[in-house]
Amino acid sequence: MMRATRAAAFGAAAIMLMPAAGHADGKETIEYRQHIMKTLNEQSAALGQILSTTIPGDNTAAHLEAIALAASLALKAFEAKAPGGEAKPEVWSNWADFSKRMNDFSRKTAEMAKISREQGTDAALANVVDALSCKGCHDVYRAEKK
Amino acid sequence: MMRATRAAAFGAAAIMLMPAAGHADGKETIEYRQHIMKTLNEQSAALGQILSTTIPGDNTAAHLEAIALAASLALKAFEAKAPGGEAKPEVWSNWADFSKRMNDFSRKTAEMAKISREQGTDAALANVVDALSCKGCHDVYRAEKK
């Protein structure tokens, strides 16, 4: 109940609070994973602006951390089988491949963030193309809605 | 040049790579801060789903970390005076107030993430309404485009 009370008072304008249901239904599960994937989208886009040198690279390390953090949540957000959104049914019918790719993504982005902390962002960015292989997975598992 | 080469090879489908310009123009600066604010939006919305108990709270700590990380970048992303997007001109004409609020936001979300690490998420969430006072700032400084 404490959580529901906090939620009601939670003033972030962006938040679409739903009635407390006690469990996730399909729609909520889809929305939740979309929050994770959109975070990755925004953070990758910010990093892309830095890589293309249109934005100074002062925050590169923070973006790499944010990407690694969101990537660590991504697979888990698909574990509940809730078809819909932009996820193709192959996410669940090819789960072994999908989960391997997502685990690789999480591992590689975590490694990149670690290199950034220990050796600096230039060293970390040597891995960026390999670590952020978003397109390879999206081509197979995402039906993008324009 | 190395960065530009990496950027060209960077396969994330979401990224709109611009020609390497060497500096941010107004449009790029606006897009960059929108990536930060949209990250906050998505992560707050995910946390809101957890607070309303429609999504299990397993990832609460990670969301608090992601919010603190993005909040730490938010003020800096507005430092360049680039009116447009959803930012009202008051962001820059009331900079002392705006920057104080944004610094408070960064400090409070960092504190919440720290409490989460040291005392657990339940202790951290006692501060969530105060730390994520998004609406108070948006009401004054944001002209939301529907």
PDB file of C-alpha atoms in Angstrom:
ATOM      1  CA  MET A   1       0.000   0.000   0.000  1.00  0.00           C
ATOM      2  CA  MET A   2       2.897   2.298   0.775  1.00  0.00           C
ATOM      3  CA  ARG A   3       4.058   1.967  -2.796  1.00  0.00           C
ATOM      4  CA  ALA A   4       0.644   2.751  -4.194  1.00  0.00           C
ATOM      5  CA  THR A   5       0.466   5.877  -2.030  1.00  0.00           C
ATOM      6  CA  ARG A   6       3.861   7.017  -3.223  1.00  0.00           C
ATOM      7  CA  ALA A   7       2.860   6.340  -6.782  1.00  0.00           C
ATOM      8  CA  ALA A   8      -0.211   8.486  -6.457  1.00  0.00           C
ATOM      9  CA  ALA A   9       1.875  11.362  -5.152  1.00  0.00           C
ATOM     10  CA  PHE A  10       4.634  10.859  -7.657  1.00  0.00           C
ATOM     11  CA  GLY A  11       4.628  14.097  -9.570  1.00  0.00           C
ATOM     12  CA  ALA A  12       6.541  13.293 -12.733  1.00  0.00           C
ATOM     13  CA  ALA A  13       4.341  14.628 -15.496  1.00  0.00           C
ATOM     14  CA  ALA A  14       5.508  11.956 -17.871  1.00  0.00           C
ATOM     15  CA  ILE A  15       4.224   9.064 -15.870  1.00  0.00           C
ATOM     16  CA  MET A  16       1.023   7.364 -16.874  1.00  0.00           C
ATOM     17  CA  LEU A  17       0.049   5.788 -13.606  1.00  0.00           C
ATOM     18  CA  MET A  18      -2.203   2.817 -13.898  1.00  0.00           C
ATOM     19  CA  PRO A  19      -4.508   1.540 -11.174  1.00  0.00           C
ATOM     20  CA  ALA A  20      -2.533  -0.700  -8.857  1.00  0.00           C
ATOM     21  CA  ALA A  21      -3.153  -4.147 -10.262  1.00  0.00           C
ATOM     22  CA  GLY A  22      -0.628  -6.155  -8.289  1.00  0.00           C
ATOM     23  CA  HIS A  23       0.730  -7.836 -11.412  1.00  0.00           C
ATOM     24  CA  ALA A  24       1.737  -6.938 -14.925  1.00  0.00           C
ATOM     25  CA  ASP A  25      -0.693  -7.651 -17.712  1.00  0.00           C
ATOM     26  CA  GLY A  26       0.424  -7.813 -21.350  1.00  0.00           C
ATOM     27  CA  LYS A  27      -0.013  -4.121 -22.030  1.00  0.00           C
ATOM     28  CA  GLU A  28       1.985  -3.101 -18.957  1.00  0.00           C
ATOM     29  CA  THR A  29       4.718  -5.611 -19.760  1.00  0.00           C
ATOM     30  CA  ILE A  30       5.001  -4.246 -23.293  1.00  0.00           C
ATOM     31  CA  GLU A  31       5.123  -0.659 -22.034  1.00  0.00           C
ATOM     32  CA  TYR A  32       7.776  -1.527 -19.485  1.00  0.00           C
ATOM     33  CA  ARG A  33      10.120  -3.108 -22.026  1.00  0.00           C
ATOM     34  CA  GLN A  34       9.512  -0.148 -24.332  1.00  0.00           C
ATOM     35  CA  HIS A  35      10.751   2.168 -21.571  1.00  0.00           C
ATOM     36  CA  ILE A  36      13.974   0.134 -21.452  1.00  0.00           C
ATOM     37  CA  MET A  37      14.440   0.010 -25.227  1.00  0.00           C
ATOM     38  CA  LYS A  38      13.627   3.702 -25.647  1.00  0.00           C
ATOM     39  CA  THR A  39      16.227   4.507 -23.009  1.00  0.00           C
ATOM     40  CA  LEU A  40      18.755   2.586 -25.096  1.00  0.00           C
ATOM     41  CA  ASN A  41      17.558   4.444 -28.175  1.00  0.00           C
ATOM     42  CA  GLU A  42      17.978   7.874 -26.569  1.00  0.00           C
ATOM     43  CA  GLN A  43      21.332   7.085 -24.999  1.00  0.00           C
ATOM     44  CA  SER A  44      22.692   5.534 -28.212  1.00  0.00           C
ATOM     45  CA  ALA A  45      21.499   8.545 -30.167  1.00  0.00           C
ATOM     46  CA  ALA A  46      23.254  10.888 -27.730  1.00  0.00           C
ATOM     47  CA  LEU A  47      26.421   8.816 -28.071  1.00  0.00           C
ATOM     48  CA  GLY A  48      26.010   8.895 -31.848  1.00  0.00           C
ATOM     49  CA  GLN A  49      25.946  12.702 -31.763  1.00  0.00           C
ATOM     50  CA  ILE A  50      29.213  12.625 -29.837  1.00  0.00           C
ATOM     51  CA  LEU A  51      30.771  10.075 -32.204  1.00  0.00           C
ATOM     52  CA  SER A  52      29.848  12.197 -35.197  1.00  0.00           C
ATOM     53  CA  THR A  53      31.567  15.116 -33.396  1.00  0.00           C
ATOM     54  CA  THR A  54      28.485  17.339 -33.502  1.00  0.00           C
ATOM     55  CA  ILE A  55      28.334  17.311 -29.676  1.00  0.00           C
ATOM     56  CA  PRO A  56      31.417  17.549 -27.426  1.00  0.00           C
ATOM     57  CA  GLY A  57      32.389  14.272 -25.764  1.00  0.00           C
ATOM     58  CA  ASP A  58      32.400  15.426 -22.120  1.00  0.00           C
ATOM     59  CA  ASN A  59      29.596  13.021 -21.167  1.00  0.00           C
ATOM     60  CA  THR A  60      30.773   9.977 -23.113  1.00  0.00           C
ATOM     61  CA  ALA A  61      31.526   7.964 -19.964  1.00  0.00           C
ATOM     62  CA  ALA A  62      28.083   8.652 -18.497  1.00  0.00           C
ATOM     63  CA  HIS A  63      26.370   7.577 -21.724  1.00  0.00           C
ATOM     64  CA  LEU A  64      28.358   4.341 -21.786  1.00  0.00           C
ATOM     65  CA  GLU A  65      27.293   3.661 -18.181  1.00  0.00           C
ATOM     66  CA  ALA A  66      23.654   4.423 -18.962  1.00  0.00           C
ATOM     67  CA  ILE A  67      23.719   2.134 -21.988  1.00  0.00           C
ATOM     68  CA  ALA A  68      25.284  -0.707 -19.987  1.00  0.00           C
ATOM     69  CA  LEU A  69      22.709  -0.228 -17.228  1.00  0.00           C
ATOM     70  CA  ALA A  70      19.743  -0.327 -19.606  1.00  0.00           C
ATOM     71  CA  ALA A  71      21.259  -3.224 -21.563  1.00  0.00           C
ATOM     72  CA  SER A  72      21.487  -5.216 -18.325  1.00  0.00           C
ATOM     73  CA  LEU A  73      17.698  -4.918 -18.004  1.00  0.00           C
ATOM     74  CA  ALA A  74      16.764  -5.526 -21.608  1.00  0.00           C
ATOM     75  CA  LEU A  75      16.649  -9.325 -21.808  1.00  0.00           C
ATOM     76  CA  LYS A  76      14.773  -9.638 -18.541  1.00  0.00           C
ATOM     77  CA  ALA A  77      12.147  -7.238 -19.852  1.00  0.00           C
ATOM     78  CA  PHE A  78      11.353  -9.698 -22.655  1.00  0.00           C
ATOM     79  CA  GLU A  79      11.216 -12.812 -20.476  1.00  0.00           C
ATOM     80  CA  ALA A  80       7.492 -12.551 -19.947  1.00  0.00           C
ATOM     81  CA  LYS A  81       5.952 -13.661 -23.231  1.00  0.00           C
ATOM     82  CA  ALA A  82       3.880 -10.623 -24.134  1.00  0.00           C
ATOM     83  CA  PRO A  83       3.708 -10.338 -27.931  1.00  0.00           C
ATOM     84  CA  GLY A  84       2.994  -6.882 -29.267  1.00  0.00           C
ATOM     85  CA  GLY A  85       4.589  -3.498 -29.608  1.00  0.00           C
ATOM     86  CA  GLU A  86       7.442  -3.772 -32.092  1.00  0.00           C
ATOM     87  CA  ALA A  87       8.575  -7.219 -30.990  1.00  0.00           C
ATOM     88  CA  LYS A  88       8.228  -9.920 -33.629  1.00  0.00           C
ATOM     89  CA  PRO A  89       6.914 -13.327 -32.486  1.00  0.00           C
ATOM     90  CA  GLU A  90      10.394 -14.674 -33.269  1.00  0.00           C
ATOM     91  CA  VAL A  91      11.627 -13.126 -30.012  1.00  0.00           C
ATOM     92  CA  TRP A  92       9.917 -15.955 -28.183  1.00  0.00           C
ATOM     93  CA  SER A  93       9.950 -18.676 -30.873  1.00  0.00           C
ATOM     94  CA  ASN A  94      13.747 -18.213 -31.292  1.00  0.00           C
ATOM     95  CA  TRP A  95      14.352 -17.512 -27.616  1.00  0.00           C
ATOM     96  CA  ALA A  96      17.720 -19.317 -27.503  1.00  0.00           C
ATOM     97  CA  ASP A  97      19.119 -17.064 -30.225  1.00  0.00           C
ATOM     98  CA  PHE A  98      17.403 -13.909 -28.970  1.00  0.00           C
ATOM     99  CA  SER A  99      18.560 -14.392 -25.404  1.00  0.00           C
ATOM    100  CA  LYS A 100      22.109 -15.188 -26.504  1.00  0.00           C
ATOM    101  CA  ARG A 101      22.230 -11.949 -28.497  1.00  0.00           C
ATOM    102  CA  MET A 102      20.794  -9.931 -25.640  1.00  0.00           C
ATOM    103  CA  ASN A 103      23.226 -11.468 -23.163  1.00  0.00           C
ATOM    104  CA  ASP A 104      26.094 -10.661 -25.553  1.00  0.00           C
ATOM    105  CA  PHE A 105      24.792  -7.099 -25.798  1.00  0.00           C
ATOM    106  CA  SER A 106      24.658  -6.743 -22.023  1.00  0.00           C
ATOM    107  CA  ARG A 107      28.119  -8.280 -21.571  1.00  0.00           C
ATOM    108  CA  LYS A 108      29.759  -6.191 -24.288  1.00  0.00           C
ATOM    109  CA  THR A 109      28.244  -2.895 -23.153  1.00  0.00           C
ATOM    110  CA  ALA A 110      29.241  -3.670 -19.537  1.00  0.00           C
ATOM    111  CA  GLU A 111      32.778  -4.398 -20.747  1.00  0.00           C
ATOM    112  CA  MET A 112      32.832  -1.131 -22.684  1.00  0.00           C
ATOM    113  CA  ALA A 113      31.714   0.820 -19.588  1.00  0.00           C
ATOM    114  CA  LYS A 114      34.399  -0.955 -17.540  1.00  0.00           C
ATOM    115  CA  ILE A 115      37.110  -0.079 -20.071  1.00  0.00           C
ATOM    116  CA  SER A 116      35.849   3.496 -19.999  1.00  0.00           C
ATOM    117  CA  ARG A 117      36.252   3.638 -16.217  1.00  0.00           C
ATOM    118  CA  GLU A 118      39.650   1.941 -16.181  1.00  0.00           C
ATOM    119  CA  GLN A 119      41.320   3.117 -19.390  1.00  0.00           C
ATOM    120  CA  GLY A 120      39.299   6.101 -20.537  1.00  0.00           C
ATOM    121  CA  THR A 121      36.631   6.706 -23.122  1.00  0.00           C
ATOM    122  CA  ASP A 122      38.889   6.557 -26.193  1.00  0.00           C
ATOM    123  CA  ALA A 123      39.878   2.994 -25.344  1.00  0.00           C
ATOM    124  CA  ALA A 124      36.244   2.103 -24.672  1.00  0.00           C
ATOM    125  CA  LEU A 125      34.998   3.520 -27.954  1.00  0.00           C
ATOM    126  CA  ALA A 126      37.274   1.174 -29.898  1.00  0.00           C
ATOM    127  CA  ASN A 127      34.600  -1.433 -29.096  1.00  0.00           C
ATOM    128  CA  VAL A 128      31.540   0.629 -29.850  1.00  0.00           C
ATOM    129  CA  VAL A 129      30.651  -0.857 -33.234  1.00  0.00           C
ATOM    130  CA  ASP A 130      30.894  -4.395 -31.904  1.00  0.00           C
ATOM    131  CA  ALA A 131      29.124  -3.659 -28.620  1.00  0.00           C
ATOM    132  CA  LEU A 132      26.227  -1.670 -30.066  1.00  0.00           C
ATOM    133  CA  SER A 133      25.211  -4.047 -32.811  1.00  0.00           C
ATOM    134  CA  CYS A 134      21.601  -2.915 -32.460  1.00  0.00           C
ATOM    135  CA  LYS A 135      20.781  -3.276 -36.133  1.00  0.00           C
ATOM    136  CA  GLY A 136      21.726  -6.967 -36.359  1.00  0.00           C
ATOM    137  CA  CYS A 137      19.130  -7.827 -33.748  1.00  0.00           C
ATOM    138  CA  HIS A 138      16.497  -5.310 -34.819  1.00  0.00           C
ATOM    139  CA  ASP A 139      16.580  -6.619 -38.403  1.00  0.00           C
ATOM    140  CA  VAL A 140      15.498 -10.030 -37.156  1.00  0.00           C
ATOM    141  CA  TYR A 141      13.394  -9.349 -34.087  1.00  0.00           C
ATOM    142  CA  ARG A 142      11.869  -5.898 -34.456  1.00  0.00           C
ATOM    143  CA  ALA A 143       9.024  -4.750 -36.664  1.00  0.00           C
ATOM    144  CA  GLU A 144       9.504  -1.011 -36.405  1.00  0.00           C
ATOM    145  CA  LYS A 145       6.343   1.049 -36.351  1.00  0.00           C
ATOM    146  CA  LYS A 146       6.873   4.387 -38.019  1.00  0.00           C
TER     147      LYS A 146
ATOM    148  CA  MET B   1      38.871  11.423 -37.734  1.00  0.00           C
ATOM    149  CA  MET B   2      38.813   8.170 -35.811  1.00  0.00           C
ATOM    150  CA  ARG B   3      35.589   9.206 -34.167  1.00  0.00           C
ATOM    151  CA  ALA B   4      33.964  10.106 -37.439  1.00  0.00           C
ATOM    152  CA  THR B   5      34.952   6.724 -38.876  1.00  0.00           C
ATOM    153  CA  ARG B   6      33.498   4.929 -35.905  1.00  0.00           C
ATOM    154  CA  ALA B   7      30.367   6.975 -36.173  1.00  0.00           C
ATOM    155  CA  ALA B   8      29.915   6.022 -39.808  1.00  0.00           C
ATOM    156  CA  ALA B   9      30.188   2.354 -38.921  1.00  0.00           C
ATOM    157  CA  PHE B  10      27.992   2.628 -35.860  1.00  0.00           C
ATOM    158  CA  GLY B  11      25.115   0.339 -36.651  1.00  0.00           C
ATOM    159  CA  ALA B  12      22.441   1.360 -34.171  1.00  0.00           C
ATOM    160  CA  ALA B  13      19.360   1.765 -36.311  1.00  0.00           C
ATOM    161  CA  ALA B  14      18.048   4.514 -34.089  1.00  0.00           C
ATOM    162  CA  ILE B  15      20.890   6.884 -34.670  1.00  0.00           C
ATOM    163  CA  MET B  16      20.480   9.784 -36.993  1.00  0.00           C
ATOM    164  CA  LEU B  17      24.071  10.471 -37.832  1.00  0.00           C
ATOM    165  CA  MET B  18      24.767  13.962 -39.001  1.00  0.00           C
ATOM    166  CA  PRO B  19      27.725  15.017 -41.111  1.00  0.00           C
ATOM    167  CA  ALA B  20      30.686  15.638 -38.852  1.00  0.00           C
ATOM    168  CA  ALA B  21      30.469  19.342 -38.138  1.00  0.00           C
ATOM    169  CA  GLY B  22      33.027  19.655 -35.365  1.00  0.00           C
ATOM    170  CA  HIS B  23      30.664  21.661 -33.177  1.00  0.00           C
ATOM    171  CA  ALA B  24      27.066  21.625 -32.097  1.00  0.00           C
ATOM    172  CA  ASP B  25      24.643  23.948 -33.802  1.00  0.00           C
ATOM    173  CA  GLY B  26      21.297  24.849 -32.216  1.00  0.00           C
ATOM    174  CA  LYS B  27      19.399  21.928 -33.696  1.00  0.00           C
ATOM    175  CA  GLU B  28      21.972  19.405 -32.536  1.00  0.00           C
ATOM    176  CA  THR B  29      22.123  20.957 -29.074  1.00  0.00           C
ATOM    177  CA  ILE B  30      18.336  20.747 -28.766  1.00  0.00           C
ATOM    178  CA  GLU B  31      18.307  17.128 -29.936  1.00  0.00           C
ATOM    179  CA  TYR B  32      21.045  16.212 -27.504  1.00  0.00           C
ATOM    180  CA  ARG B  33      19.246  17.629 -24.463  1.00  0.00           C
ATOM    181  CA  GLN B  34      16.062  15.911 -25.656  1.00  0.00           C
ATOM    182  CA  HIS B  35      17.896  12.577 -25.581  1.00  0.00           C
ATOM    183  CA  ILE B  36      18.760  13.263 -21.927  1.00  0.00           C
ATOM    184  CA  MET B  37      15.275  14.392 -20.958  1.00  0.00           C
ATOM    185  CA  LYS B  38      13.595  11.518 -22.830  1.00  0.00           C
ATOM    186  CA  THR B  39      15.867   9.111 -20.983  1.00  0.00           C
ATOM    187  CA  LEU B  40      14.591  10.600 -17.724  1.00  0.00           C
ATOM    188  CA  ASN B  41      11.042  10.319 -19.030  1.00  0.00           C
ATOM    189  CA  GLU B  42      11.401   6.630 -19.917  1.00  0.00           C
ATOM    190  CA  GLN B  43      13.204   5.705 -16.707  1.00  0.00           C
ATOM    191  CA  SER B  44      10.733   7.628 -14.532  1.00  0.00           C
ATOM    192  CA  ALA B  45       7.864   5.970 -16.341  1.00  0.00           C
ATOM    193  CA  ALA B  46       9.399   2.532 -15.742  1.00  0.00           C
ATOM    194  CA  LEU B  47       9.828   3.406 -12.061  1.00  0.00           C
ATOM    195  CA  GLY B  48       6.242   4.658 -11.996  1.00  0.00           C
ATOM    196  CA  GLN B  49       5.038   1.272 -13.240  1.00  0.00           C
ATOM    197  CA  ILE B  50       6.932  -0.359 -10.391  1.00  0.00           C
ATOM    198  CA  LEU B  51       5.582   2.111  -7.824  1.00  0.00           C
ATOM    199  CA  SER B  52       2.038   1.476  -8.970  1.00  0.00           C
ATOM    200  CA  THR B  53       2.779  -2.254  -8.499  1.00  0.00           C
ATOM    201  CA  THR B  54       1.863  -3.163 -12.072  1.00  0.00           C
ATOM    202  CA  ILE B  55       5.472  -4.271 -12.714  1.00  0.00           C
ATOM    203  CA  PRO B  56       7.567  -6.227 -10.168  1.00  0.00           C
ATOM    204  CA  GLY B  57      10.251  -4.176  -8.450  1.00  0.00           C
ATOM    205  CA  ASP B  58      13.300  -6.343  -9.264  1.00  0.00           C
ATOM    206  CA  ASN B  59      14.963  -3.562 -11.266  1.00  0.00           C
ATOM    207  CA  THR B  60      14.191  -0.650  -8.964  1.00  0.00           C
ATOM    208  CA  ALA B  61      17.846  -0.089  -8.028  1.00  0.00           C
ATOM    209  CA  ALA B  62      18.922   0.004 -11.684  1.00  0.00           C
ATOM    210  CA  HIS B  63      16.221   2.535 -12.536  1.00  0.00           C
ATOM    211  CA  LEU B  64      17.295   4.756  -9.647  1.00  0.00           C
ATOM    212  CA  GLU B  65      20.896   4.600 -10.899  1.00  0.00           C
ATOM    213  CA  ALA B  66      19.835   5.392 -14.471  1.00  0.00           C
ATOM    214  CA  ILE B  67      17.761   8.360 -13.309  1.00  0.00           C
ATOM    215  CA  ALA B  68      20.642   9.724 -11.204  1.00  0.00           C
ATOM    216  CA  LEU B  69      23.023   9.312 -14.132  1.00  0.00           C
ATOM    217  CA  ALA B  70      20.761  11.141 -16.585  1.00  0.00           C
ATOM    218  CA  ALA B  71      19.922  13.813 -13.997  1.00  0.00           C
ATOM    219  CA  SER B  72      23.646  14.496 -13.583  1.00  0.00           C
ATOM    220  CA  LEU B  73      23.786  15.413 -17.293  1.00  0.00           C
ATOM    221  CA  ALA B  74      20.570  17.387 -17.506  1.00  0.00           C
ATOM    222  CA  LEU B  75      21.664  20.855 -16.410  1.00  0.00           C
ATOM    223  CA  LYS B  76      24.806  20.762 -18.502  1.00  0.00           C
ATOM    224  CA  ALA B  77      22.704  19.917 -21.561  1.00  0.00           C
ATOM    225  CA  PHE B  78      20.901  23.251 -21.176  1.00  0.00           C
ATOM    226  CA  GLU B  79      24.000  25.370 -20.602  1.00  0.00           C
ATOM    227  CA  ALA B  80      24.328  26.242 -24.256  1.00  0.00           C
ATOM    228  CA  LYS B  81      21.573  28.770 -24.937  1.00  0.00           C
ATOM    229  CA  ALA B  82      19.667  27.055 -27.716  1.00  0.00           C
ATOM    230  CA  PRO B  83      15.991  28.038 -27.465  1.00  0.00           C
ATOM    231  CA  GLY B  84      13.561  25.618 -29.050  1.00  0.00           C
ATOM    232  CA  GLY B  85      12.130  22.190 -28.564  1.00  0.00           C
ATOM    233  CA  GLU B  86       9.935  22.232 -25.459  1.00  0.00           C
ATOM    234  CA  ALA B  87      12.151  24.581 -23.457  1.00  0.00           C
ATOM    235  CA  LYS B  88      10.563  27.915 -22.600  1.00  0.00           C
ATOM    236  CA  PRO B  89      12.775  31.021 -22.929  1.00  0.00           C
ATOM    237  CA  GLU B  90      12.550  31.295 -19.124  1.00  0.00           C
ATOM    238  CA  VAL B  91      15.118  28.484 -18.887  1.00  0.00           C
ATOM    239  CA  TRP B  92      17.755  31.025 -19.849  1.00  0.00           C
ATOM    240  CA  SER B  93      16.147  34.252 -18.620  1.00  0.00           C
ATOM    241  CA  ASN B  94      15.672  32.684 -15.132  1.00  0.00           C
ATOM    242  CA  TRP B  95      18.921  30.719 -15.253  1.00  0.00           C
ATOM    243  CA  ALA B  96      19.684  31.159 -11.532  1.00  0.00           C
ATOM    244  CA  ASP B  97      16.399  29.521 -10.565  1.00  0.00           C
ATOM    245  CA  PHE B  98      16.484  26.922 -13.335  1.00  0.00           C
ATOM    246  CA  SER B  99      20.031  25.842 -12.561  1.00  0.00           C
ATOM    247  CA  LYS B 100      19.321  25.681  -8.828  1.00  0.00           C
ATOM    248  CA  ARG B 101      16.349  23.397  -9.462  1.00  0.00           C
ATOM    249  CA  MET B 102      18.333  21.199 -11.824  1.00  0.00           C
ATOM    250  CA  ASN B 103      21.221  20.965  -9.379  1.00  0.00           C
ATOM    251  CA  ASP B 104      18.762  20.026  -6.615  1.00  0.00           C
ATOM    252  CA  PHE B 105      17.309  17.376  -8.921  1.00  0.00           C
ATOM    253  CA  SER B 106      20.750  15.933  -9.642  1.00  0.00           C
ATOM    254  CA  ARG B 107      21.755  15.992  -5.958  1.00  0.00           C
ATOM    255  CA  LYS B 108      18.513  14.414  -4.730  1.00  0.00           C
ATOM    256  CA  THR B 109      18.460  11.648  -7.319  1.00  0.00           C
ATOM    257  CA  ALA B 110      22.129  10.875  -6.620  1.00  0.00           C
ATOM    258  CA  GLU B 111      21.299  10.695  -2.899  1.00  0.00           C
ATOM    259  CA  MET B 112      18.378   8.374  -3.625  1.00  0.00           C
ATOM    260  CA  ALA B 113      20.612   6.071  -5.675  1.00  0.00           C
ATOM    261  CA  LYS B 114      23.179   6.093  -2.866  1.00  0.00           C
ATOM    262  CA  ILE B 115      20.556   5.191  -0.255  1.00  0.00           C
ATOM    263  CA  SER B 116      19.384   2.421  -2.573  1.00  0.00           C
ATOM    264  CA  ARG B 117      22.911   0.979  -2.735  1.00  0.00           C
ATOM    265  CA  GLU B 118      23.578   1.324   0.998  1.00  0.00           C
ATOM    266  CA  GLN B 119      20.189   0.721   2.617  1.00  0.00           C
ATOM    267  CA  GLY B 120      18.064  -0.885  -0.065  1.00  0.00           C
ATOM    268  CA  THR B 121      15.377   0.283  -2.435  1.00  0.00           C
ATOM    269  CA  ASP B 122      12.583   0.609   0.135  1.00  0.00           C
ATOM    270  CA  ALA B 123      14.608   3.187   2.076  1.00  0.00           C
ATOM    271  CA  ALA B 124      15.476   4.992  -1.144  1.00  0.00           C
ATOM    272  CA  LEU B 125      11.881   5.170  -2.332  1.00  0.00           C
ATOM    273  CA  ALA B 126      10.887   7.094   0.787  1.00  0.00           C
ATOM    274  CA  ASN B 127      12.481  10.070  -1.023  1.00  0.00           C
ATOM    275  CA  VAL B 128      11.013   9.489  -4.453  1.00  0.00           C
ATOM    276  CA  VAL B 129       8.315  12.164  -4.397  1.00  0.00           C
ATOM    277  CA  ASP B 130      10.762  14.820  -3.238  1.00  0.00           C
ATOM    278  CA  ALA B 131      13.581  13.740  -5.562  1.00  0.00           C
ATOM    279  CA  LEU B 132      11.502  13.392  -8.713  1.00  0.00           C
ATOM    280  CA  SER B 133       9.696  16.699  -8.570  1.00  0.00           C
ATOM    281  CA  CYS B 134       9.597  16.803 -12.375  1.00  0.00           C
ATOM    282  CA  LYS B 135       6.230  18.548 -12.539  1.00  0.00           C
ATOM    283  CA  GLY B 136       7.275  21.580 -10.489  1.00  0.00           C
ATOM    284  CA  CYS B 137       9.977  22.422 -12.997  1.00  0.00           C
ATOM    285  CA  HIS B 138       8.060  21.392 -16.119  1.00  0.00           C
ATOM    286  CA  ASP B 139       5.138  23.644 -15.155  1.00  0.00           C
ATOM    287  CA  VAL B 140       7.426  26.655 -15.265  1.00  0.00           C
ATOM    288  CA  TYR B 141      10.041  25.809 -17.865  1.00  0.00           C
ATOM    289  CA  ARG B 142       8.505  23.371 -20.316  1.00  0.00           C
ATOM    290  CA  ALA B 143       5.988  24.002 -23.101  1.00  0.00           C
ATOM    291  CA  GLU B 144       4.974  20.439 -23.825  1.00  0.00           C
ATOM    292  CA  LYS B 145       4.256  19.663 -27.464  1.00  0.00           C
ATOM    293  CA  LYS B 146       1.554  17.065 -27.789  1.00  0.00           C
TER     294      LYS B 146
END
